[in-house]
PDB file of C-alpha atoms in Angstrom:
ATOM      1  CA  ASP A   1      -0.002   0.025  -0.037  1.00 75.00           C
ATOM      2  CA  VAL A   2       1.090   3.540  -0.826  1.00 78.00           C
ATOM      3  CA  LYS A   3       1.903   5.502   2.266  1.00 89.00           C
ATOM      4  CA  VAL A   4       1.893   9.294   2.415  1.00 95.00           C
ATOM      5  CA  THR A   5       2.790  10.733   5.906  1.00 96.00           C
ATOM      6  CA  GLN A   6       2.348  14.300   7.113  1.00 96.00           C
ATOM      7  CA  SER A   7       4.408  15.098  10.020  1.00 91.00           C
ATOM      8  CA  SER A   8       1.582  16.531  12.096  1.00 92.00           C
ATOM      9  CA  ARG A   9      -2.183  16.082  12.448  1.00 94.00           C
ATOM     10  CA  TYR A  10      -2.678  19.302  14.333  1.00 96.00           C
ATOM     11  CA  LEU A  11      -0.712  22.469  14.692  1.00 97.00           C
ATOM     12  CA  VAL A  12      -1.422  25.792  16.416  1.00 98.00           C
ATOM     13  CA  LYS A  13       0.998  28.587  15.386  1.00 98.00           C
ATOM     14  CA  ARG A  14       1.200  32.342  16.104  1.00 98.00           C
ATOM     15  CA  THR A  15       0.806  35.079  13.421  1.00 98.00           C
ATOM     16  CA  GLY A  16       4.143  35.910  11.936  1.00 97.00           C
ATOM     17  CA  GLU A  17       5.781  32.559  12.751  1.00 97.00           C
ATOM     18  CA  LYS A  18       7.536  30.629   9.859  1.00 97.00           C
ATOM     19  CA  VAL A  19       5.743  27.270   9.664  1.00 97.00           C
ATOM     20  CA  PHE A  20       7.029  23.938   8.087  1.00 97.00           C
ATOM     21  CA  LEU A  21       4.578  21.248   6.926  1.00 98.00           C
ATOM     22  CA  GLU A  22       6.452  18.000   5.997  1.00 97.00           C
ATOM     23  CA  CYS A  23       5.240  15.246   3.726  1.00 97.00           C
ATOM     24  CA  VAL A  24       6.954  11.986   3.180  1.00 97.00           C
ATOM     25  CA  GLN A  25       6.033   9.350   0.706  1.00 95.00           C
ATOM     26  CA  ASP A  26       7.391   5.627   0.454  1.00 91.00           C
ATOM     27  CA  MET A  27       6.627   4.850  -3.168  1.00 84.00           C
ATOM     28  CA  ASP A  28       9.342   6.735  -5.155  1.00 87.00           C
ATOM     29  CA  HIS A  29       6.724   8.813  -7.019  1.00 89.00           C
ATOM     30  CA  GLU A  30       7.769  11.816  -8.948  1.00 91.00           C
ATOM     31  CA  ASN A  31       4.657  13.899  -8.595  1.00 92.00           C
ATOM     32  CA  MET A  32       3.825  15.446  -5.244  1.00 94.00           C
ATOM     33  CA  PHE A  33       1.256  18.134  -4.441  1.00 95.00           C
ATOM     34  CA  TRP A  34       0.148  20.406  -1.652  1.00 97.00           C
ATOM     35  CA  TYR A  35      -3.583  21.372  -1.260  1.00 96.00           C
ATOM     36  CA  ARG A  36      -5.458  23.371   1.255  1.00 97.00           C
ATOM     37  CA  GLN A  37      -9.136  22.521   2.005  1.00 96.00           C
ATOM     38  CA  ASP A  38     -11.652  24.932   3.344  1.00 94.00           C
ATOM     39  CA  PRO A  39     -15.364  24.768   3.878  1.00 90.00           C
ATOM     40  CA  GLY A  40     -17.204  25.921   0.716  1.00 87.00           C
ATOM     41  CA  LEU A  41     -14.121  26.281  -1.216  1.00 90.00           C
ATOM     42  CA  GLY A  42     -12.995  22.690  -1.730  1.00 90.00           C
ATOM     43  CA  LEU A  43      -9.523  21.550  -2.484  1.00 93.00           C
ATOM     44  CA  ARG A  44      -7.235  24.324  -3.920  1.00 93.00           C
ATOM     45  CA  LEU A  45      -3.828  23.554  -5.255  1.00 93.00           C
ATOM     46  CA  ILE A  46      -0.939  25.455  -3.641  1.00 96.00           C
ATOM     47  CA  TYR A  47       2.191  24.029  -5.172  1.00 96.00           C
ATOM     48  CA  PHE A  48       3.371  20.894  -6.848  1.00 95.00           C
ATOM     49  CA  SER A  49       6.546  19.220  -7.828  1.00 95.00           C
ATOM     50  CA  TYR A  50       7.378  16.742 -10.622  1.00 92.00           C
ATOM     51  CA  ASP A  51      10.978  16.059  -9.412  1.00 91.00           C
ATOM     52  CA  VAL A  52      13.768  16.785  -6.879  1.00 92.00           C
ATOM     53  CA  LYS A  53      14.539  20.513  -6.785  1.00 88.00           C
ATOM     54  CA  MET A  54      11.608  21.184  -9.088  1.00 91.00           C
ATOM     55  CA  LYS A  55       8.451  23.247  -8.162  1.00 94.00           C
ATOM     56  CA  GLU A  56       5.434  24.672  -9.920  1.00 94.00           C
ATOM     57  CA  LYS A  57       2.992  27.256  -8.646  1.00 95.00           C
ATOM     58  CA  GLY A  58      -0.598  26.073  -8.230  1.00 93.00           C
ATOM     59  CA  ASP A  59      -3.743  28.027  -8.190  1.00 91.00           C
ATOM     60  CA  ILE A  60      -3.043  29.860  -4.825  1.00 95.00           C
ATOM     61  CA  PRO A  61       0.708  30.121  -4.161  1.00 97.00           C
ATOM     62  CA  GLU A  62       0.906  33.448  -2.453  1.00 97.00           C
ATOM     63  CA  GLY A  63       2.195  33.297   1.069  1.00 97.00           C
ATOM     64  CA  TYR A  64       3.626  29.801   0.553  1.00 98.00           C
ATOM     65  CA  SER A  65       6.860  28.288  -0.698  1.00 97.00           C
ATOM     66  CA  VAL A  66       7.988  24.731  -1.052  1.00 97.00           C
ATOM     67  CA  SER A  67      11.197  22.680  -0.913  1.00 96.00           C
ATOM     68  CA  ARG A  68      11.895  19.242  -2.490  1.00 96.00           C
ATOM     69  CA  GLU A  69      15.523  18.343  -1.591  1.00 94.00           C
ATOM     70  CA  LYS A  70      14.834  14.571  -1.726  1.00 94.00           C
ATOM     71  CA  LYS A  71      12.349  12.679  -3.853  1.00 94.00           C
ATOM     72  CA  GLU A  72      10.484  11.280  -1.031  1.00 95.00           C
ATOM     73  CA  ARG A  73      10.031  14.565   0.946  1.00 96.00           C
ATOM     74  CA  PHE A  74       8.102  17.631  -0.009  1.00 97.00           C
ATOM     75  CA  SER A  75       7.712  20.454   2.490  1.00 97.00           C
ATOM     76  CA  LEU A  76       5.284  23.313   2.392  1.00 98.00           C
ATOM     77  CA  ILE A  77       6.552  26.610   4.115  1.00 98.00           C
ATOM     78  CA  LEU A  78       4.468  29.423   5.450  1.00 97.00           C
ATOM     79  CA  GLU A  79       6.919  32.161   5.425  1.00 95.00           C
ATOM     80  CA  SER A  80       5.050  34.386   7.883  1.00 97.00           C
ATOM     81  CA  ALA A  81       1.822  32.627   9.055  1.00 98.00           C
ATOM     82  CA  SER A  82      -1.452  34.761   9.028  1.00 98.00           C
ATOM     83  CA  THR A  83      -4.890  33.983  10.279  1.00 98.00           C
ATOM     84  CA  ASN A  84      -6.258  33.480   6.843  1.00 97.00           C
ATOM     85  CA  GLN A  85      -3.941  30.555   6.449  1.00 98.00           C
ATOM     86  CA  THR A  86      -5.810  28.610   9.093  1.00 98.00           C
ATOM     87  CA  SER A  87      -6.897  25.529   7.194  1.00 97.00           C
ATOM     88  CA  MET A  88      -6.638  21.827   6.533  1.00 97.00           C
ATOM     89  CA  TYR A  89      -3.563  21.070   4.446  1.00 98.00           C
ATOM     90  CA  LEU A  90      -3.266  17.975   2.455  1.00 97.00           C
ATOM     91  CA  CYS A  91      -0.236  16.402   0.782  1.00 97.00           C
ATOM     92  CA  ALA A  92      -0.862  13.998  -2.274  1.00 95.00           C
ATOM     93  CA  ILE A  93       1.193  11.923  -4.628  1.00 94.00           C
ATOM     94  CA  MET A  94      -0.361  11.264  -8.085  1.00 86.00           C
ATOM     95  CA  ASP A  95       0.108   8.543 -10.550  1.00 81.00           C
ATOM     96  CA  ARG A  96      -3.141   8.985 -12.588  1.00 81.00           C
ATOM     97  CA  LYS A  97      -4.788   8.753  -9.167  1.00 86.00           C
ATOM     98  CA  ALA A  98      -4.231  10.579  -6.057  1.00 91.00           C
ATOM     99  CA  PHE A  99      -3.061   9.224  -2.720  1.00 94.00           C
ATOM    100  CA  PHE A 100      -3.427  11.690   0.274  1.00 96.00           C
ATOM    101  CA  GLY A 101      -1.821  12.005   3.452  1.00 96.00           C
ATOM    102  CA  GLN A 102      -4.025  12.256   6.594  1.00 95.00           C
ATOM    103  CA  GLY A 103      -3.856  16.061   6.622  1.00 96.00           C
ATOM    104  CA  THR A 104      -2.703  18.679   8.932  1.00 97.00           C
ATOM    105  CA  ARG A 105      -5.155  20.973  10.722  1.00 96.00           C
ATOM    106  CA  LEU A 106      -3.358  24.220  11.059  1.00 98.00           C
ATOM    107  CA  THR A 107      -4.732  27.026  13.330  1.00 98.00           C
ATOM    108  CA  VAL A 108      -2.961  30.402  13.116  1.00 98.00           C
ATOM    109  CA  VAL A 109      -3.724  32.573  16.153  1.00 97.00           C
TER     110      VAL A 109
ATOM    111  CA  THR B   1     -15.945  29.252 -12.214  1.00 55.00           C
ATOM    112  CA  GLN B   2     -15.849  25.775 -10.793  1.00 64.00           C
ATOM    113  CA  LEU B   3     -14.813  23.260 -13.499  1.00 85.00           C
ATOM    114  CA  LEU B   4     -16.609  20.361 -11.788  1.00 93.00           C
ATOM    115  CA  GLU B   5     -19.963  21.189 -10.012  1.00 94.00           C
ATOM    116  CA  GLN B   6     -21.257  18.768  -7.589  1.00 96.00           C
ATOM    117  CA  SER B   7     -24.880  18.522  -6.386  1.00 95.00           C
ATOM    118  CA  PRO B   8     -26.225  18.486  -3.790  1.00 96.00           C
ATOM    119  CA  GLN B   9     -23.668  20.149  -1.533  1.00 95.00           C
ATOM    120  CA  PHE B  10     -25.074  18.617   1.627  1.00 96.00           C
ATOM    121  CA  LEU B  11     -27.391  15.589   2.292  1.00 97.00           C
ATOM    122  CA  SER B  12     -28.699  14.328   5.603  1.00 97.00           C
ATOM    123  CA  ILE B  13     -30.665  11.057   5.401  1.00 97.00           C
ATOM    124  CA  GLN B  14     -31.842   8.094   7.472  1.00 97.00           C
ATOM    125  CA  GLU B  15     -30.120   4.709   7.330  1.00 97.00           C
ATOM    126  CA  GLY B  16     -31.624   2.615   4.652  1.00 97.00           C
ATOM    127  CA  GLU B  17     -32.445   5.350   2.238  1.00 98.00           C
ATOM    128  CA  ASN B  18     -30.997   5.650  -1.354  1.00 98.00           C
ATOM    129  CA  LEU B  19     -29.195   8.726  -2.736  1.00 97.00           C
ATOM    130  CA  THR B  20     -27.590  10.028  -5.896  1.00 97.00           C
ATOM    131  CA  VAL B  21     -24.692  12.618  -6.115  1.00 97.00           C
ATOM    132  CA  TYR B  22     -24.057  14.305  -9.395  1.00 97.00           C
ATOM    133  CA  CYS B  23     -20.805  15.587 -10.813  1.00 97.00           C
ATOM    134  CA  ASN B  24     -21.217  17.928 -13.767  1.00 95.00           C
ATOM    135  CA  SER B  25     -18.931  19.780 -16.135  1.00 93.00           C
ATOM    136  CA  SER B  26     -19.129  21.636 -19.440  1.00 91.00           C
ATOM    137  CA  SER B  27     -15.814  20.221 -20.283  1.00 89.00           C
ATOM    138  CA  VAL B  28     -14.723  16.806 -21.436  1.00 89.00           C
ATOM    139  CA  PHE B  29     -12.607  14.740 -19.046  1.00 90.00           C
ATOM    140  CA  SER B  30     -10.344  11.791 -20.069  1.00 87.00           C
ATOM    141  CA  SER B  31     -11.304  10.193 -16.744  1.00 89.00           C
ATOM    142  CA  LEU B  32     -13.263  10.914 -13.615  1.00 93.00           C
ATOM    143  CA  GLN B  33     -12.486   9.649 -10.156  1.00 96.00           C
ATOM    144  CA  TRP B  34     -14.565   9.578  -6.868  1.00 97.00           C
ATOM    145  CA  TYR B  35     -12.938   9.931  -3.467  1.00 97.00           C
ATOM    146  CA  ARG B  36     -14.438   9.687   0.027  1.00 97.00           C
ATOM    147  CA  GLN B  37     -13.005  11.729   2.844  1.00 96.00           C
ATOM    148  CA  GLU B  38     -13.835  10.955   6.535  1.00 94.00           C
ATOM    149  CA  PRO B  39     -13.678  13.774   9.135  1.00 89.00           C
ATOM    150  CA  GLY B  40     -10.132  14.639   9.996  1.00 88.00           C
ATOM    151  CA  GLU B  41      -8.668  12.313   7.283  1.00 92.00           C
ATOM    152  CA  GLY B  42      -7.410  12.702   3.708  1.00 95.00           C
ATOM    153  CA  PRO B  43      -9.535  11.617   0.725  1.00 96.00           C
ATOM    154  CA  VAL B  44      -9.382   8.066  -0.414  1.00 95.00           C
ATOM    155  CA  LEU B  45      -9.985   6.953  -3.887  1.00 95.00           C
ATOM    156  CA  LEU B  46     -13.133   4.757  -4.460  1.00 96.00           C
ATOM    157  CA  VAL B  47     -13.175   4.379  -8.190  1.00 96.00           C
ATOM    158  CA  THR B  48     -11.928   5.714 -11.633  1.00 94.00           C
ATOM    159  CA  VAL B  49     -14.245   5.761 -14.701  1.00 94.00           C
ATOM    160  CA  VAL B  50     -12.493   6.069 -18.009  1.00 92.00           C
ATOM    161  CA  THR B  51     -14.980   5.096 -20.887  1.00 92.00           C
ATOM    162  CA  GLY B  52     -18.029   7.113 -21.808  1.00 93.00           C
ATOM    163  CA  GLY B  53     -21.105   5.242 -20.426  1.00 94.00           C
ATOM    164  CA  GLU B  54     -19.072   3.150 -18.171  1.00 95.00           C
ATOM    165  CA  VAL B  55     -20.785   1.727 -14.942  1.00 97.00           C
ATOM    166  CA  LYS B  56     -18.820   0.434 -12.132  1.00 97.00           C
ATOM    167  CA  LYS B  57     -20.139  -1.210  -8.855  1.00 97.00           C
ATOM    168  CA  LEU B  58     -18.498  -1.157  -5.462  1.00 95.00           C
ATOM    169  CA  LYS B  59     -20.813  -3.122  -3.024  1.00 95.00           C
ATOM    170  CA  ARG B  60     -23.779  -0.714  -2.541  1.00 97.00           C
ATOM    171  CA  LEU B  61     -22.129   2.059  -4.426  1.00 97.00           C
ATOM    172  CA  THR B  62     -22.734   2.441  -8.431  1.00 98.00           C
ATOM    173  CA  PHE B  63     -20.755   4.875 -10.451  1.00 97.00           C
ATOM    174  CA  GLN B  64     -21.570   6.117 -13.860  1.00 97.00           C
ATOM    175  CA  PHE B  65     -19.586   8.160 -16.403  1.00 96.00           C
ATOM    176  CA  GLY B  66     -21.663  10.119 -18.916  1.00 95.00           C
ATOM    177  CA  ASP B  67     -21.613   9.115 -22.590  1.00 94.00           C
ATOM    178  CA  ALA B  68     -20.044  12.434 -23.452  1.00 94.00           C
ATOM    179  CA  ARG B  69     -17.458  12.131 -20.538  1.00 91.00           C
ATOM    180  CA  LYS B  70     -18.648  15.490 -19.102  1.00 93.00           C
ATOM    181  CA  ASP B  71     -20.494  14.202 -16.036  1.00 94.00           C
ATOM    182  CA  SER B  72     -20.714  11.374 -13.607  1.00 96.00           C
ATOM    183  CA  SER B  73     -22.968  10.124 -10.881  1.00 97.00           C
ATOM    184  CA  LEU B  74     -22.621   8.106  -7.650  1.00 98.00           C
ATOM    185  CA  HIS B  75     -25.572   6.133  -6.349  1.00 98.00           C
ATOM    186  CA  ILE B  76     -25.730   4.698  -2.926  1.00 98.00           C
ATOM    187  CA  THR B  77     -28.303   1.965  -2.159  1.00 98.00           C
ATOM    188  CA  ALA B  78     -29.479   1.480   1.487  1.00 98.00           C
ATOM    189  CA  ALA B  79     -27.063   4.067   3.008  1.00 97.00           C
ATOM    190  CA  GLN B  80     -25.441   3.116   6.243  1.00 97.00           C
ATOM    191  CA  PRO B  81     -23.963   5.371   9.000  1.00 96.00           C
ATOM    192  CA  GLY B  82     -20.501   4.239   7.808  1.00 95.00           C
ATOM    193  CA  ASP B  83     -21.067   5.955   4.544  1.00 96.00           C
ATOM    194  CA  THR B  84     -21.037   9.362   6.253  1.00 96.00           C
ATOM    195  CA  GLY B  85     -18.280  11.554   4.874  1.00 96.00           C
ATOM    196  CA  LEU B  86     -17.340  13.971   2.076  1.00 97.00           C
ATOM    197  CA  TYR B  87     -17.631  12.633  -1.492  1.00 97.00           C
ATOM    198  CA  LEU B  88     -15.480  14.375  -4.053  1.00 97.00           C
ATOM    199  CA  CYS B  89     -15.351  13.884  -7.713  1.00 96.00           C
ATOM    200  CA  ALA B  90     -12.156  14.772  -9.599  1.00 95.00           C
ATOM    201  CA  GLY B  91     -10.865  14.562 -13.080  1.00 91.00           C
ATOM    202  CA  TYR B  92      -7.973  14.943 -15.539  1.00 84.00           C
ATOM    203  CA  GLN B  93      -8.666  17.125 -18.565  1.00 72.00           C
ATOM    204  CA  GLY B  94      -6.960  16.094 -21.749  1.00 67.00           C
ATOM    205  CA  GLY B  95      -3.176  15.772 -21.294  1.00 69.00           C
ATOM    206  CA  SER B  96      -3.017  17.784 -18.101  1.00 71.00           C
ATOM    207  CA  GLU B  97      -1.097  16.335 -15.097  1.00 73.00           C
ATOM    208  CA  LYS B  98      -3.204  18.244 -12.612  1.00 78.00           C
ATOM    209  CA  LEU B  99      -6.251  16.736 -11.044  1.00 87.00           C
ATOM    210  CA  VAL B 100      -9.292  19.052 -10.873  1.00 89.00           C
ATOM    211  CA  PHE B 101     -11.521  18.620  -7.896  1.00 92.00           C
ATOM    212  CA  GLY B 102     -15.234  19.310  -7.263  1.00 94.00           C
ATOM    213  CA  LYS B 103     -16.130  20.955  -4.001  1.00 94.00           C
ATOM    214  CA  GLY B 104     -17.652  17.850  -2.574  1.00 95.00           C
ATOM    215  CA  MET B 105     -20.960  16.509  -1.153  1.00 96.00           C
ATOM    216  CA  LYS B 106     -21.213  16.142   2.551  1.00 96.00           C
ATOM    217  CA  LEU B 107     -23.230  13.177   3.445  1.00 97.00           C
ATOM    218  CA  THR B 108     -24.641  12.386   6.861  1.00 97.00           C
ATOM    219  CA  VAL B 109     -26.390   9.124   7.447  1.00 97.00           C
ATOM    220  CA  ASN B 110     -28.328   9.080  10.635  1.00 97.00           C
ATOM    221  CA  PRO B 111     -28.959   5.663  12.427  1.00 95.00           C
TER     222      PRO B 111
END
């Protein structure tokens, strides 16, 4: 079974903090994605990566950056967390279908 | 504009009832997928439909892909409380590598 693991289930951070969300996969997949999910807005793509050290902006990249130094790890970075970044963050790998991590519920206070 | 429109957005029913969820688009999709997401978890793939007119069954769930590959439906027979969750449709357009998601249908099945 494919395993996608996000480092935290729940996080509470203060406004202005730098936040790292980590995602690790065990299947050697090239394609990794970060989404945020909000009520009424659905899943929105933040960033994705097709290979190591490669990144592409999704639909809502503002306020975020990513890092992919190793194939199995894709990190989402909130440079200066704001309250409007409170959300459920989902990491996924895709090979004509998506395998999601369990999600990180981030609250910015 | 949402590329994939799901309806209804919310549904609360009693155990044993039947329901149908729709996923519609004005665009053609090479395939459509259905995911189920339980509260506090990530979405999990239920099925992929590829051929126009295709029907797939997964126990009490029946999935259909429209003939023109622009829409899909999910029918649940005799719903159970364990069916509670968010049902998402998603699809690839043409040669794109990005999966497009609908906003989902939140289902609550009451015992």
